[in-house]
Coordinates of C-alpha atoms and ligand atoms in Angstrom, one line a residue:
X1 CA 89.3 3.1 -92.8
X2 CA 89.3 -0.6 -92.1
X3 CA 86.5 -2.8 -93.4
X4 CA 84.3 -3.8 -90.5
X5 CA 84.7 -7.3 -89.3
X6 CA 81.4 -8.6 -87.8
X7 CA 81.6 -11.5 -85.3
X8 CA 78.8 -13.7 -83.9
X9 CA 78.6 -15.6 -80.6
X10 CA 76.0 -18.2 -79.8
X11 CA 74.8 -20.3 -76.9
X12 CA 77.8 -22.3 -75.9
X13 CA 77.1 -24.3 -72.7
X14 CA 79.7 -24.7 -69.9
X15 CA 83.1 -23.2 -70.6
X16 CA 86.1 -25.0 -69.2
X17 CA 89.8 -24.6 -69.2
X18 CA 92.9 -22.9 -67.9
X19 CA 94.0 -19.8 -69.8
X20 CA 96.5 -17.0 -69.7
X21 CA 95.0 -13.7 -70.9
X22 CA 97.4 -11.1 -72.4
X23 CA 99.5 -8.7 -70.3
X24 CA 97.9 -5.8 -68.5
X25 CA 97.5 -2.9 -70.8
X26 CA 98.1 -0.2 -68.1
X27 CA 101.2 -1.8 -66.9
X28 CA 102.5 -2.5 -70.4
X29 CA 102.3 1.2 -71.4
X30 CA 104.1 2.3 -68.3
X31 CA 106.8 -0.3 -68.6
X32 CA 107.6 0.9 -72.1
X33 CA 107.5 4.6 -71.1
X34 CA 109.7 4.2 -68.0
X35 CA 112.1 1.9 -69.8
X36 CA 112.5 4.6 -72.5
X37 CA 113.6 7.2 -70.0
X38 CA 116.0 4.9 -68.1
X39 CA 119.7 4.7 -69.0
X40 CA 120.6 1.0 -69.5
X41 CA 118.6 -2.1 -70.4
X42 CA 115.0 -2.7 -69.3
X43 CA 113.7 -6.1 -70.1
X44 CA 109.9 -6.7 -70.3
X45 CA 108.3 -10.1 -70.3
X46 CA 104.5 -10.6 -70.8
X47 CA 104.1 -7.3 -72.6
X48 CA 100.6 -6.9 -74.1
X49 CA 101.2 -7.0 -77.9
X50 CA 97.9 -5.3 -78.7
X51 CA 97.6 -2.3 -81.0
X52 CA 97.4 0.3 -78.1
X53 CA 100.7 -0.8 -76.6
X54 CA 102.4 -1.4 -79.9
X55 CA 101.5 2.3 -80.7
X56 CA 103.3 3.3 -77.5
X57 CA 106.3 1.1 -78.4
X58 CA 106.5 2.9 -81.8
X59 CA 106.1 6.3 -80.2
X60 CA 109.0 5.6 -77.8
X61 CA 111.2 4.7 -80.7
X62 CA 110.2 7.9 -82.5
X63 CA 111.2 9.8 -79.2
X64 CA 114.7 8.3 -79.3
X65 CA 114.6 5.1 -77.3
X66 CA 115.7 1.7 -78.6
X67 CA 112.7 -0.6 -78.3
X68 CA 112.8 -4.1 -79.8
X69 CA 111.4 -7.6 -79.3
X70 CA 114.3 -10.1 -79.1
X71 CA 114.4 -13.7 -80.4
X72 CA 114.0 -14.6 -76.7
X73 CA 110.4 -13.3 -76.9
X74 CA 111.3 -10.5 -74.4
X75 CA 111.1 -6.8 -75.1
X76 CA 114.4 -4.9 -74.6
X77 CA 114.4 -1.2 -74.1
X78 CA 117.5 1.1 -74.0
X79 CA 116.4 4.5 -72.8
X80 CA 117.5 8.0 -73.1
X81 CA 117.6 9.0 -69.4
X82 CA 115.4 11.6 -67.6
X83 CA 115.0 14.6 -69.9
X84 CA 116.7 12.9 -72.8
X85 CA 113.8 12.2 -75.2
X86 CA 114.3 13.5 -78.8
X87 CA 111.9 15.5 -80.9
X88 CA 110.0 13.1 -83.2
X89 CA 110.2 13.8 -86.9
X90 CA 106.6 13.0 -87.5
X91 CA 103.3 13.0 -85.6
X92 CA 102.9 10.1 -83.1
X93 CA 99.8 8.1 -84.1
X94 CA 98.4 6.7 -80.9
X95 CA 95.5 4.8 -82.6
X96 CA 92.7 4.1 -80.2
X97 CA 94.7 4.6 -77.0
X98 CA 93.7 7.2 -74.4
X99 CA 96.2 5.9 -71.9
X100 CA 99.0 6.0 -74.5
X101 CA 98.4 9.6 -75.5
X102 CA 97.6 11.0 -72.1
X103 CA 100.6 9.6 -70.3
X104 CA 102.9 10.5 -73.2
X105 CA 101.6 14.1 -73.1
X106 CA 102.9 14.2 -69.6
X107 CA 106.2 12.6 -70.4
X108 CA 107.0 15.0 -73.4
X109 CA 105.8 18.1 -71.5
X110 CA 108.9 18.0 -69.5
X111 CA 111.2 18.0 -72.5
X112 CA 112.2 20.9 -74.8
X113 CA 110.6 19.2 -77.8
X114 CA 107.5 19.7 -79.9
X115 CA 105.3 16.6 -80.3
X116 CA 102.2 16.2 -82.4
X117 CA 99.7 13.4 -81.5
X118 CA 97.0 12.0 -83.7
X119 CA 94.6 9.1 -83.2
X120 CA 91.6 7.2 -84.7
X121 CA 88.0 8.5 -84.8
X122 CA 87.3 7.4 -81.2
X123 CA 90.5 8.9 -79.7
X124 CA 90.0 12.2 -81.6
X125 CA 86.7 12.8 -79.8
X126 CA 88.0 12.3 -76.3
X127 CA 88.6 15.2 -73.9
X128 CA 92.3 16.2 -73.4
X129 CA 91.8 19.4 -71.4
X130 CA 91.9 17.5 -68.1
X131 CA 95.6 16.7 -69.0
X132 CA 96.4 20.0 -70.7
X133 CA 95.4 22.2 -67.7
X134 CA 97.9 20.8 -65.1
X135 CA 100.6 20.4 -67.7
X136 CA 100.2 24.1 -68.7
X137 CA 100.7 24.9 -65.0
X138 CA 104.0 23.0 -65.2
X139 CA 105.1 25.1 -68.2
X140 CA 104.1 23.2 -71.4
X141 CA 102.0 24.9 -74.1
X142 CA 99.5 23.2 -76.4
X143 CA 97.9 23.6 -79.8
X144 CA 94.7 21.6 -80.0
X145 CA 91.8 21.0 -82.3
X146 CA 88.5 22.6 -81.4
X147 CA 87.3 21.5 -78.0
X148 CA 90.7 20.6 -76.8
X149 CA 90.9 17.3 -78.7
X150 CA 93.4 15.5 -81.0
X151 CA 95.2 16.2 -83.3
X152 CA 97.1 18.2 -80.8
X153 CA 100.7 19.5 -80.3
X154 CA 102.6 19.6 -77.1
X155 CA 105.3 22.2 -76.9
X156 CA 107.4 21.0 -74.0
X157 CA 109.5 23.0 -71.7
X158 CA 112.9 22.1 -70.3
X159 CA 112.3 24.3 -67.3
X160 CA 109.4 22.3 -66.1
X161 CA 107.9 23.5 -62.8
X162 CA 106.9 21.1 -60.0
X163 CA 103.2 21.2 -59.2
X164 CA 100.8 20.4 -56.4
X165 CA 97.5 19.5 -58.0
X166 CA 94.2 18.1 -56.7
X167 CA 92.5 15.9 -59.3
X168 CA 89.1 17.3 -60.3
X169 CA 88.1 13.8 -61.8
X170 CA 89.2 10.4 -60.4
X171 CA 91.6 9.6 -63.2
X172 CA 94.8 7.5 -63.1
X173 CA 95.7 8.9 -66.5
X174 CA 95.7 12.5 -65.3
X175 CA 97.6 11.5 -62.1
X176 CA 100.2 9.6 -64.1
X177 CA 100.7 12.4 -66.7
X178 CA 101.5 14.9 -63.9
X179 CA 103.9 12.5 -62.2
X180 CA 105.6 11.7 -65.5
X181 CA 106.0 15.4 -66.2
X182 CA 107.2 15.8 -62.6
X183 CA 110.1 13.5 -63.3
X184 CA 111.7 16.4 -65.3
X185 CA 110.9 19.1 -62.7
X186 CA 113.3 20.2 -59.9
X187 CA 111.7 19.4 -56.5
X188 CA 108.5 17.9 -55.4
X189 CA 105.4 17.2 -57.6
X190 CA 102.3 16.2 -55.7
X191 CA 99.0 14.8 -57.0
X192 CA 96.1 14.7 -54.5
X193 CA 93.3 12.3 -55.3
X194 CA 90.0 12.0 -53.4
X195 CA 89.2 8.6 -54.6
X196 CA 92.0 6.0 -55.1
X197 CA 92.6 5.3 -58.8
X198 CA 94.9 2.6 -60.2
X199 CA 98.4 3.0 -58.8
X200 CA 100.5 1.3 -61.4
X201 CA 102.6 4.4 -62.1
X202 CA 103.5 4.7 -58.5
X203 CA 104.3 1.0 -58.1
X204 CA 106.4 1.0 -61.3
X205 CA 108.3 4.1 -60.4
X206 CA 109.2 2.4 -57.2
X207 CA 110.2 -0.7 -59.1
X208 CA 112.5 1.5 -61.2
X209 CA 114.1 2.7 -57.9
X210 CA 112.4 6.0 -57.4
X211 CA 110.9 7.0 -54.0
X212 CA 107.2 7.7 -54.2
X213 CA 105.7 9.2 -51.0
X214 CA 102.0 8.5 -50.3
X215 CA 100.3 10.5 -47.5
X216 CA 96.8 9.9 -46.1
X217 CA 95.2 13.4 -45.7
X218 CA 92.8 14.3 -42.9
X219 CA 89.9 14.7 -45.4
X220 CA 90.3 11.1 -46.6
X221 CA 92.2 12.0 -49.8
X222 CA 95.8 10.8 -50.6
X223 CA 98.8 12.9 -51.6
X224 CA 101.2 11.2 -53.9
X225 CA 104.6 12.9 -54.3
X226 CA 107.8 12.4 -56.2
X227 CA 111.1 14.4 -56.4
X228 CA 112.0 15.0 -60.0
X229 CA 115.3 15.1 -61.9
X230 CA 116.5 11.8 -60.5
X231 CA 117.6 8.9 -62.8
X232 CA 115.6 5.7 -62.8
X233 CA 117.4 2.3 -62.5
X234 CA 116.9 -0.2 -65.3
X235 CA 115.2 -3.4 -64.2
X236 CA 113.2 -6.4 -65.4
X237 CA 109.4 -6.1 -65.6
X238 CA 107.2 -9.2 -65.7
X239 CA 103.7 -7.9 -66.8
X240 CA 100.9 -9.8 -65.2
X241 CA 97.6 -10.7 -67.0
X242 CA 95.0 -8.0 -67.4
X243 CA 92.1 -8.2 -65.0
X244 CA 90.1 -6.1 -67.4
X245 CA 90.6 -8.6 -70.2
X246 CA 90.0 -11.5 -67.9
X247 CA 86.6 -10.0 -67.1
X248 CA 85.2 -11.2 -70.4
X249 CA 85.9 -14.9 -70.2
X250 CA 85.0 -14.7 -66.5
X251 CA 81.6 -13.2 -67.3
X252 CA 81.0 -15.8 -70.0
X253 CA 81.8 -18.5 -67.5
X254 CA 79.4 -17.1 -64.9
X255 CA 76.6 -16.9 -67.4
X256 CA 77.0 -20.6 -68.5
X257 CA 76.1 -22.9 -65.6
X258 CA 78.6 -25.7 -65.0
X259 CA 81.6 -23.6 -66.3
X260 CA 85.0 -23.8 -64.6
X261 CA 87.7 -21.5 -65.5
X262 CA 91.2 -20.8 -64.2
X263 CA 92.7 -17.4 -65.3
X264 CA 96.4 -17.7 -64.6
X265 CA 98.7 -14.9 -63.4
X266 CA 96.3 -12.0 -63.3
X267 CA 97.1 -8.7 -61.7
X268 CA 94.9 -8.6 -58.6
X269 CA 95.8 -5.1 -57.4
X270 CA 92.8 -4.1 -55.2
X271 CA 92.5 -0.8 -57.2
X272 CA 91.5 -3.0 -60.2
X273 CA 89.3 -5.5 -58.5
X274 CA 85.9 -3.8 -58.2
X275 CA 84.2 -6.0 -60.8
X276 CA 85.3 -9.2 -59.1
X277 CA 84.2 -7.9 -55.6
X278 CA 80.9 -6.9 -57.1
X279 CA 80.4 -10.3 -58.8
X280 CA 81.0 -12.0 -55.5
X281 CA 78.4 -9.8 -53.9
X282 CA 76.0 -10.9 -56.6
X283 CA 76.6 -14.5 -55.6
X284 CA 79.4 -15.5 -58.1
X285 CA 81.8 -18.3 -57.1
X286 CA 85.2 -16.6 -57.6
X287 CA 88.4 -17.6 -55.7
X288 CA 92.1 -16.8 -55.8
X289 CA 95.1 -19.1 -55.6
X290 CA 98.9 -18.7 -55.8
X291 CA 98.8 -15.1 -54.6
X292 CA 102.3 -13.5 -55.0
X293 CA 104.0 -10.2 -55.8
X294 CA 105.5 -9.8 -59.3
X295 CA 107.4 -6.6 -60.3
X296 CA 105.7 -4.7 -57.4
X297 CA 102.2 -5.9 -58.3
X298 CA 100.0 -8.5 -56.5
X299 CA 99.3 -11.4 -58.9
X300 CA 97.1 -14.5 -58.5
X301 CA 95.2 -17.2 -60.4
X302 CA 91.5 -16.4 -60.5
X303 CA 89.1 -19.4 -60.5
X304 CA 85.6 -18.8 -61.7
X305 CA 82.7 -21.3 -61.5
X306 CA 79.4 -20.9 -63.1
X307 CA 77.0 -22.1 -60.4
X308 CA 73.8 -20.6 -61.7
X309 CA 71.8 -18.0 -59.8
X310 CA 73.2 -14.5 -59.5
X311 CA 71.2 -11.6 -57.9
X312 CA 71.0 -7.9 -58.7
X313 CA 72.7 -5.5 -56.3
X314 CA 73.5 -1.7 -55.8
X315 CA 77.1 -1.0 -56.8
X316 CA 78.5 1.6 -54.4
X317 CA 79.7 4.7 -56.3
X318 CA 83.0 4.8 -54.4
X319 CA 83.9 1.5 -56.0
X320 CA 83.7 3.0 -59.5
X321 CA 87.4 3.9 -60.0
X322 CA 88.4 0.3 -59.2
X323 CA 86.2 -1.1 -62.0
X324 CA 86.0 1.9 -64.4
X325 CA 86.6 -0.3 -67.5
X326 CA 84.4 -3.1 -66.3
X327 CA 80.9 -1.7 -66.4
X328 CA 80.1 -3.1 -69.9
X329 CA 81.1 -6.6 -68.6
X330 CA 79.1 -6.1 -65.3
X331 CA 76.0 -4.9 -67.3
X332 CA 76.0 -8.3 -69.1
X333 CA 75.8 -10.1 -65.8
X334 CA 73.2 -7.7 -64.5
X335 CA 71.1 -8.5 -67.5
X336 CA 71.0 -12.2 -66.4
X337 CA 70.9 -11.7 -62.7
X338 CA 67.6 -12.0 -60.7
X339 CA 66.4 -8.5 -59.6
X340 CA 67.7 -5.0 -60.1
X341 CA 71.3 -3.9 -60.4
X342 CA 71.8 -0.2 -59.8
X343 CA 75.0 1.5 -60.9
X344 CA 75.7 5.1 -60.1
X345 CA 78.5 7.6 -60.4
X346 CA 79.2 6.5 -64.0
X347 CA 79.8 10.0 -65.7
X348 CA 83.3 9.0 -66.8
X349 CA 81.8 6.1 -68.9
X350 CA 80.5 8.7 -71.4
X351 CA 84.1 9.7 -72.4
X352 CA 85.8 6.3 -72.7
X353 CA 86.5 4.7 -76.1
X354 CA 82.8 5.2 -76.8
X355 CA 79.9 6.6 -74.7
X356 CA 79.7 3.3 -72.9
X357 CA 76.5 4.1 -71.0
X358 CA 74.7 4.7 -74.3
X359 CA 76.3 1.8 -76.1
X360 CA 75.5 -0.7 -73.3
X361 CA 71.9 0.7 -73.0
X362 CA 71.2 0.5 -76.7
X363 CA 72.8 -3.0 -77.1
X364 CA 70.9 -4.5 -74.1
X365 CA 67.6 -3.0 -75.2
X366 CA 68.1 -4.6 -78.6
X367 CA 68.7 -8.0 -76.8
X368 CA 65.3 -7.6 -74.9
X369 CA 66.4 -6.3 -71.6
X370 CA 64.6 -3.6 -69.6
X371 CA 66.9 -0.9 -68.3
X372 CA 67.0 2.8 -67.5
X373 CA 69.9 5.0 -68.3
X374 CA 70.4 8.3 -66.4
X375 CA 73.0 11.0 -67.0
X376 CA 75.5 9.0 -64.9
X377 CA 73.6 5.9 -63.9
X378 CA 72.3 2.6 -65.2
X379 CA 69.6 0.5 -63.7
X380 CA 69.1 -3.0 -65.1
X381 CA 66.0 -5.1 -64.3
X382 CA 66.0 -8.8 -64.9
X383 CA 63.9 -11.8 -63.9
X384 CA 67.0 -13.9 -63.8
X385 CA 66.2 -15.5 -67.2
X386 CA 68.8 -14.8 -69.9
X387 CA 68.0 -12.2 -72.5
X388 CA 66.7 -13.4 -75.8
X389 CA 69.6 -11.9 -77.8
X390 CA 69.2 -12.1 -81.6
X391 CA 70.5 -8.6 -82.1
X392 CA 73.4 -6.9 -84.0
X393 CA 75.3 -4.6 -81.6
X394 CA 76.9 -1.3 -82.6
X395 CA 80.4 -1.2 -81.0
X396 CA 81.5 2.3 -82.0
X397 CA 85.3 1.5 -82.1
X398 CA 85.1 0.2 -78.5
X399 CA 86.8 -3.1 -77.7
X400 CA 85.1 -3.5 -74.4
X401 CA 81.6 -3.1 -75.8
X402 CA 82.5 -5.7 -78.5
X403 CA 83.9 -8.3 -76.0
X404 CA 81.1 -7.7 -73.4
X405 CA 78.3 -8.5 -75.9
X406 CA 80.2 -11.5 -77.3
X407 CA 80.4 -12.8 -73.8
X408 CA 76.7 -12.3 -73.3
X409 CA 76.0 -14.1 -76.7
X410 CA 77.5 -17.3 -75.3
X411 CA 74.4 -17.5 -73.0
X412 CA 71.5 -16.0 -74.9
X413 CA 68.8 -18.0 -76.8
X414 CA 69.5 -16.3 -80.1
X415 CA 73.0 -15.4 -81.3
X416 CA 74.5 -11.9 -80.8
X417 CA 76.5 -10.3 -83.6
X418 CA 78.8 -7.4 -83.1
X419 CA 79.1 -5.1 -86.1
X420 CA 82.9 -4.9 -85.9
X421 CA 85.5 -7.0 -83.9
X422 CA 88.5 -5.0 -85.2
X423 CA 89.0 -2.9 -82.0
X424 CA 89.4 -6.1 -79.9
X425 CA 93.0 -6.1 -81.3
X426 CA 93.7 -3.0 -79.2
X427 CA 93.7 -4.9 -75.9
X428 CA 93.0 -8.6 -76.4
X429 CA 94.4 -9.8 -79.8
X430 CA 93.7 -13.5 -79.2
X431 CA 90.3 -13.1 -77.6
X432 CA 88.4 -15.1 -80.2
X433 CA 90.9 -18.0 -80.1
X434 CA 91.0 -18.2 -76.3
X435 CA 87.2 -18.1 -76.0
X436 CA 87.0 -20.9 -78.6
X437 CA 89.5 -22.9 -76.6
X438 CA 87.2 -22.7 -73.6
X439 CA 84.3 -23.9 -75.6
X440 CA 82.6 -20.6 -76.6
X441 CA 81.0 -20.6 -80.0
X442 CA 82.3 -17.4 -81.5
X443 CA 82.9 -17.0 -85.2
X444 CA 82.4 -14.9 -88.3
X445 CA 79.4 -16.7 -89.8
X446 CA 76.0 -15.3 -88.8
X447 CA 74.3 -18.5 -89.8
X448 CA 74.0 -21.5 -87.7
X449 CA 76.1 -24.4 -89.0
Ligands
S3P1 C1 93.9 3.9 -67.3 C2 93.1 4.6 -66.5 C3 91.6 4.7 -66.7 C4 91.1 3.5 -67.6 C5 92.0 3.3 -68.7 C6 93.4 2.9 -68.3 C7 95.4 3.9 -67.0 O1 91.3 5.9 -67.4 O2 89.8 3.7 -68.0 O3 91.5 2.2 -69.5 O4 96.1 3.0 -67.5 O5 95.8 4.8 -66.3 P1 91.0 7.2 -66.6 O6 92.2 7.7 -66.0 O7 90.5 8.2 -67.6 O8 89.9 6.9 -65.6

């Protein structure tokens, strides 16, 4: 186990600057995986070099693809072709990464290979049955730990069957795992989703030359279909900045009046924009410039100005999938906004890298905020004054809990310390450095200089 690395943030004043946050984590995983099953060279620029994605890069090597970072700073992948992955000699250690393991379970399920997956303490507690169930229907078999968790082994099947499957939970990971398994199946695999989840797999499959059919159904759901056993075409992927990472400097800027921040080249896919829409409804000054399409994804610069007053709102539950990773960040803003912010439909937050509802609730209470946690809801009451802070926050191996409270600490009267900053490396390796460049006071000492 790593030694915990506590980090403290303290009242900083206005944050200013132009930054480029690391590449989008979801898109980075997918670029490596699709490159690894494509014959020819796939070139990736802007890949997130965080631990989660590096674990996927290593896994793709173990599965037989050539994956290397060139002296040009780009990632070069030479893949095996559809159905060509090799059986890894050892277990694939996916670290903290739910996306890495769940998408890869789908990919290997369609191969006649046996693959064992392991992960850290957080990943080993996360539910995998949601992935196992549809993949079993496609012909794979599984050996899991008690409760259907990691370590687990996927025994893939070369005769993968196509599937039509209605998602019981709004999950892009489940949708993607089925589509990736469907690449090996003869005929049409269809995933039906009631609430739109992030569509990076669909967009990237198209970018790699595969047809993806999306039909709007009478009941309001969408059916996403692919035809399997077709080779992908190698291509170049330019990974845009991660809106989920950009959320933390954006929130810190909003909490410090007078801030002005330009976040360059961020993925602004509407299925990821729920936080930014919500912040605008709360009165935040957020605008977009240089909107363009890069590698099939909408990209823009996001400009955030800290103008002061923000007000509490009700967040519509149908918006949850488009901001599923952003509730810790939103909760920090709600803690400083005038009035009540009510968030509902948050059941999935309990099975993320930590139980995020619980970790946010405990952390904000320790900072002096009044809030109520329900089974799948959070209600935060604030008089608009910033919380006192002065607490040490438990992060439970969760990068987003860590960064959210560090962002809050830039605006509280007393410093906020997080018990362990190590998990931040999974998604935002240069977080501390970039925040300091903007003027945030974040460092290892818990004493004031
Ligand atoms: C992701 C999907 C979401 C999200 C995760 C990344 C993806 O998970 O929370 O961080 O890349 O597909 P769920 O599918 O479990 O909602």
